[in-house]
Structure formats: C-alpha cells, structure tokens
Short mmCIF file of C-alpha atoms in Angstrom, two decimals:
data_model
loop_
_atom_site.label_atom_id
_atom_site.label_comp_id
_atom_site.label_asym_id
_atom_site.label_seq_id
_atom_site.Cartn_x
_atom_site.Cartn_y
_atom_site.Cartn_z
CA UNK T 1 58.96 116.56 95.28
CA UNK T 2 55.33 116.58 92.97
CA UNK T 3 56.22 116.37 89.62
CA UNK T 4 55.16 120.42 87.91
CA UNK T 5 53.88 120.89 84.67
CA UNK T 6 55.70 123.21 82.07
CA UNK T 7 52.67 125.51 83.10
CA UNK T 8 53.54 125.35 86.58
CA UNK T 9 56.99 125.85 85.67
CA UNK T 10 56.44 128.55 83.19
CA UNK T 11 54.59 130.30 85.92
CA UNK T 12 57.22 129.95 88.70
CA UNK T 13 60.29 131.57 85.89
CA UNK T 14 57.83 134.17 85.25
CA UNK T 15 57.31 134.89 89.01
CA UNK T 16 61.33 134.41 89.46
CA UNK T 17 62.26 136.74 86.57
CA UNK T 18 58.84 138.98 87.14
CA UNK T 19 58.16 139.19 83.33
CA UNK T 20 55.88 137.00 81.12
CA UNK T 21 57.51 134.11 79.60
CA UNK T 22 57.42 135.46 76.16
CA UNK T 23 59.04 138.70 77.29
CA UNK T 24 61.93 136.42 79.13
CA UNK T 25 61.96 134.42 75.56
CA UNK T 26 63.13 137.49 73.44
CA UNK T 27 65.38 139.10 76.10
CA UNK T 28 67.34 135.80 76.72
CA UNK T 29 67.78 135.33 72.73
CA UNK T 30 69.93 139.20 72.82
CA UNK T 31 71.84 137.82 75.99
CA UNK T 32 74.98 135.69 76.06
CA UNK T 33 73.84 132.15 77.85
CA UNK T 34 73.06 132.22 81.75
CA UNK T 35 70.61 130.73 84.24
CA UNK T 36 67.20 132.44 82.07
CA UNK T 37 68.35 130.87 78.83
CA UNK T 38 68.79 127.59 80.95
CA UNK T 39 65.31 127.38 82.67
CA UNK T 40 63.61 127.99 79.08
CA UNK T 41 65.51 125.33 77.57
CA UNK T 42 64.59 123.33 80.47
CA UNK T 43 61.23 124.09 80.12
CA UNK T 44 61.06 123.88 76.08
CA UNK T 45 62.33 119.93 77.01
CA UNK T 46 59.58 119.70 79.28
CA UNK T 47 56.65 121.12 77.27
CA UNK T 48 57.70 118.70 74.52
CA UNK T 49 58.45 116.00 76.81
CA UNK T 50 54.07 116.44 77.86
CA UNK T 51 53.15 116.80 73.78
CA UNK T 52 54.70 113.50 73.17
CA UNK T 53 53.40 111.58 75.73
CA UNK T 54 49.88 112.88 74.36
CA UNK T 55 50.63 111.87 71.24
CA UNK T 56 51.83 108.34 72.31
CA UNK T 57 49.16 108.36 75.15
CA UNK T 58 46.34 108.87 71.84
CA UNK T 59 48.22 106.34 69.25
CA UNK T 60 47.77 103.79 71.72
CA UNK T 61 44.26 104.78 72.42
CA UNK T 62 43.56 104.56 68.83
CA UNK T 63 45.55 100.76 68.29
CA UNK T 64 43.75 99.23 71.09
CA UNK T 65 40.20 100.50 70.34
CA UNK T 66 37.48 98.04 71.54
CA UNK T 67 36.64 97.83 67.55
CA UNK T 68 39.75 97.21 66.26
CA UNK T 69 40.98 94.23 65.99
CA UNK T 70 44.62 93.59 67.37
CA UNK T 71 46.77 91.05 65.50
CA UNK T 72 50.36 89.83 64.93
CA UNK T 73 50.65 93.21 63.13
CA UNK T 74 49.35 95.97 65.43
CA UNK T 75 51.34 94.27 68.47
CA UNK T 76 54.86 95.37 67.34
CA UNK T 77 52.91 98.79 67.15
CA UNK T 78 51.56 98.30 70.43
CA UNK T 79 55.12 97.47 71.98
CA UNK T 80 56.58 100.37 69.80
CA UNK T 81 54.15 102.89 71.09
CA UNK T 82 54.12 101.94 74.79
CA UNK T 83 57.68 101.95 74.42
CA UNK T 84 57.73 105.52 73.06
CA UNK T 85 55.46 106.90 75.83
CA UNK T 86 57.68 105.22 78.53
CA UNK T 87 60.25 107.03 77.15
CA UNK T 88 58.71 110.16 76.71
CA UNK T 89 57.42 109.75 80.87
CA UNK T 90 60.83 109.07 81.90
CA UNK T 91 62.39 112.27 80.11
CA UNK T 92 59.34 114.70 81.23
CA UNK T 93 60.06 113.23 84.46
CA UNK T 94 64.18 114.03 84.93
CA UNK T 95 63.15 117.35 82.98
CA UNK T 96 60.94 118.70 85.65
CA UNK T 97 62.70 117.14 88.66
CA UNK T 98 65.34 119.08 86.94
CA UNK T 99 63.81 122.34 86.72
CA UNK T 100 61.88 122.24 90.05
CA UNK T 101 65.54 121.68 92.03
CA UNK T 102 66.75 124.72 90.27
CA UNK T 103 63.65 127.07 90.77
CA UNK T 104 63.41 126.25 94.62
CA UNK T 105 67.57 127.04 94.34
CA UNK T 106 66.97 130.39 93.12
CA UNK T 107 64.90 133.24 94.51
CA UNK T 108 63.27 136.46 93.39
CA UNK T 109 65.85 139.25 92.82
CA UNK T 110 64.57 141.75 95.24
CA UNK T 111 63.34 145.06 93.90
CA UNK T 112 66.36 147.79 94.57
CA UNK T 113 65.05 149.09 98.24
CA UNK T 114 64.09 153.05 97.81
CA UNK T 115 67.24 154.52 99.93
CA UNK T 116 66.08 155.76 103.25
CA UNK T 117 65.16 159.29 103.23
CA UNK T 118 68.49 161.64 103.88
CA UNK T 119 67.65 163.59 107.40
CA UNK T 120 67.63 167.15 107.37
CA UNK T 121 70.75 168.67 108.82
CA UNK T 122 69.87 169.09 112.72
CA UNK T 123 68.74 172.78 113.50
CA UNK T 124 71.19 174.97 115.02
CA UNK T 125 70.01 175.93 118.71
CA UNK T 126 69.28 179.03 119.43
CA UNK T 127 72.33 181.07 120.78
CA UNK T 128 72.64 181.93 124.46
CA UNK T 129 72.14 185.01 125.62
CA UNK T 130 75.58 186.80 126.31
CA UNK T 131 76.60 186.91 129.89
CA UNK T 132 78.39 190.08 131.08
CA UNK T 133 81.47 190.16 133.17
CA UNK T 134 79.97 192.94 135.23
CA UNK T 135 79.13 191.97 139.15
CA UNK T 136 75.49 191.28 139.63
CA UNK T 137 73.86 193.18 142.21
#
C-alpha cells in the first residue's frame, strides 16, 4: 500500500463524507466522537507528522551546508536532527498506513435512492355488455 499524503487523504474523507474538509471540521466539533472525528485526528497527526519532517529535512540542510563548517559541535546537532526526522518519517508513516486501511474499510454512504414511482391503480375494464336470458333466434 503507497504511502498518501494528508492531501490525498484529506481528499479521500472529503469524497467519503461528500463535504469539504473544513465543513466536516466544524460539524464533527458539535458531534459526540465517531469514525469523522477519528479520520481528522488521524489526518491532523499526519499533516503534522509531513511539517516536521520539513522542518528537520531544512535544519539539516542548513547544518551541513557546503560552507559551513561541521565540527565536534554541530555533530551532536547533526545526530539530534537526523534523529528527529527519523522519527518524524516513522510516525507520518504508521499515521497514513493508518488512515489509508480505514478509508479503503469504509465506503461512500449512498445517496437515499428516490422511491420508485407508485403505479397508478390499474383501470377498471370496461363492463360487459349484459346478456339476456331470452332464446336467441
């Protein structure tokens, strides 16, 4: 299963739920917990889960700079930093395995199916014409 993006997965809730994710957002917070107010916590762990690893990803850009000079110093920062971003990799990757398993569970609510138009009553046949009791000539 490819790992999704909180974009990916804010897309498939809103497809799921068939309301923008902000909508979904307010309605959950009136509601008592269920499966909605799961997915967006799932997802709120995922979206931060991607902002840290950007900010870890840059740090690190920034320590081992071709014009910086790395001593005994900036290696514990090194080490601290890839450290942190391992971290942050490992939880944006249980948090959209996560998520992903419990999308593909689930499936759209389907729209309430317009009830079948009620058939006219059946029209009464014509009567028969009465048939005397008289001998026929």
């Amino acid at each position: 299963m490819p790992h999704l993006t909180s974009t990916e997965i804010s897309g498939r809730i809103e497809d799921l739920y068939g309301a923008p994710l902000g909508d979904l957002e307010a309605h959950a917070q009136d509601q008592p917990p269920g499966m909605l107010s799961a997915l967006l916590g799932m997802h709120d762990a995922l979206a931060l889960a991607e902002r840290s690893i950007d900010v870890h990803r840059d740090h690190l850009a920034r320590l081992i700079h071709p014009e910086r000079q790395i001593g005994q110093h900036e290696v514990s920062h090194l080490l601290d930093g890839s450290r942190r971003l391992a971290e942050a990799v490992a939880v944006r990757d249980v948090q959209a395995k996560s998520v992903a398993a419990v999308l593909q569970s689930l499936a759209p609510v389907p729209a309430p199916a317009p009830s079948p138009p009620t058939p006219s009553p059946p029209v009464p046949a014509p009567p028969l014409p009465a048939q005397s009791t008289a001998p026929s000539r």
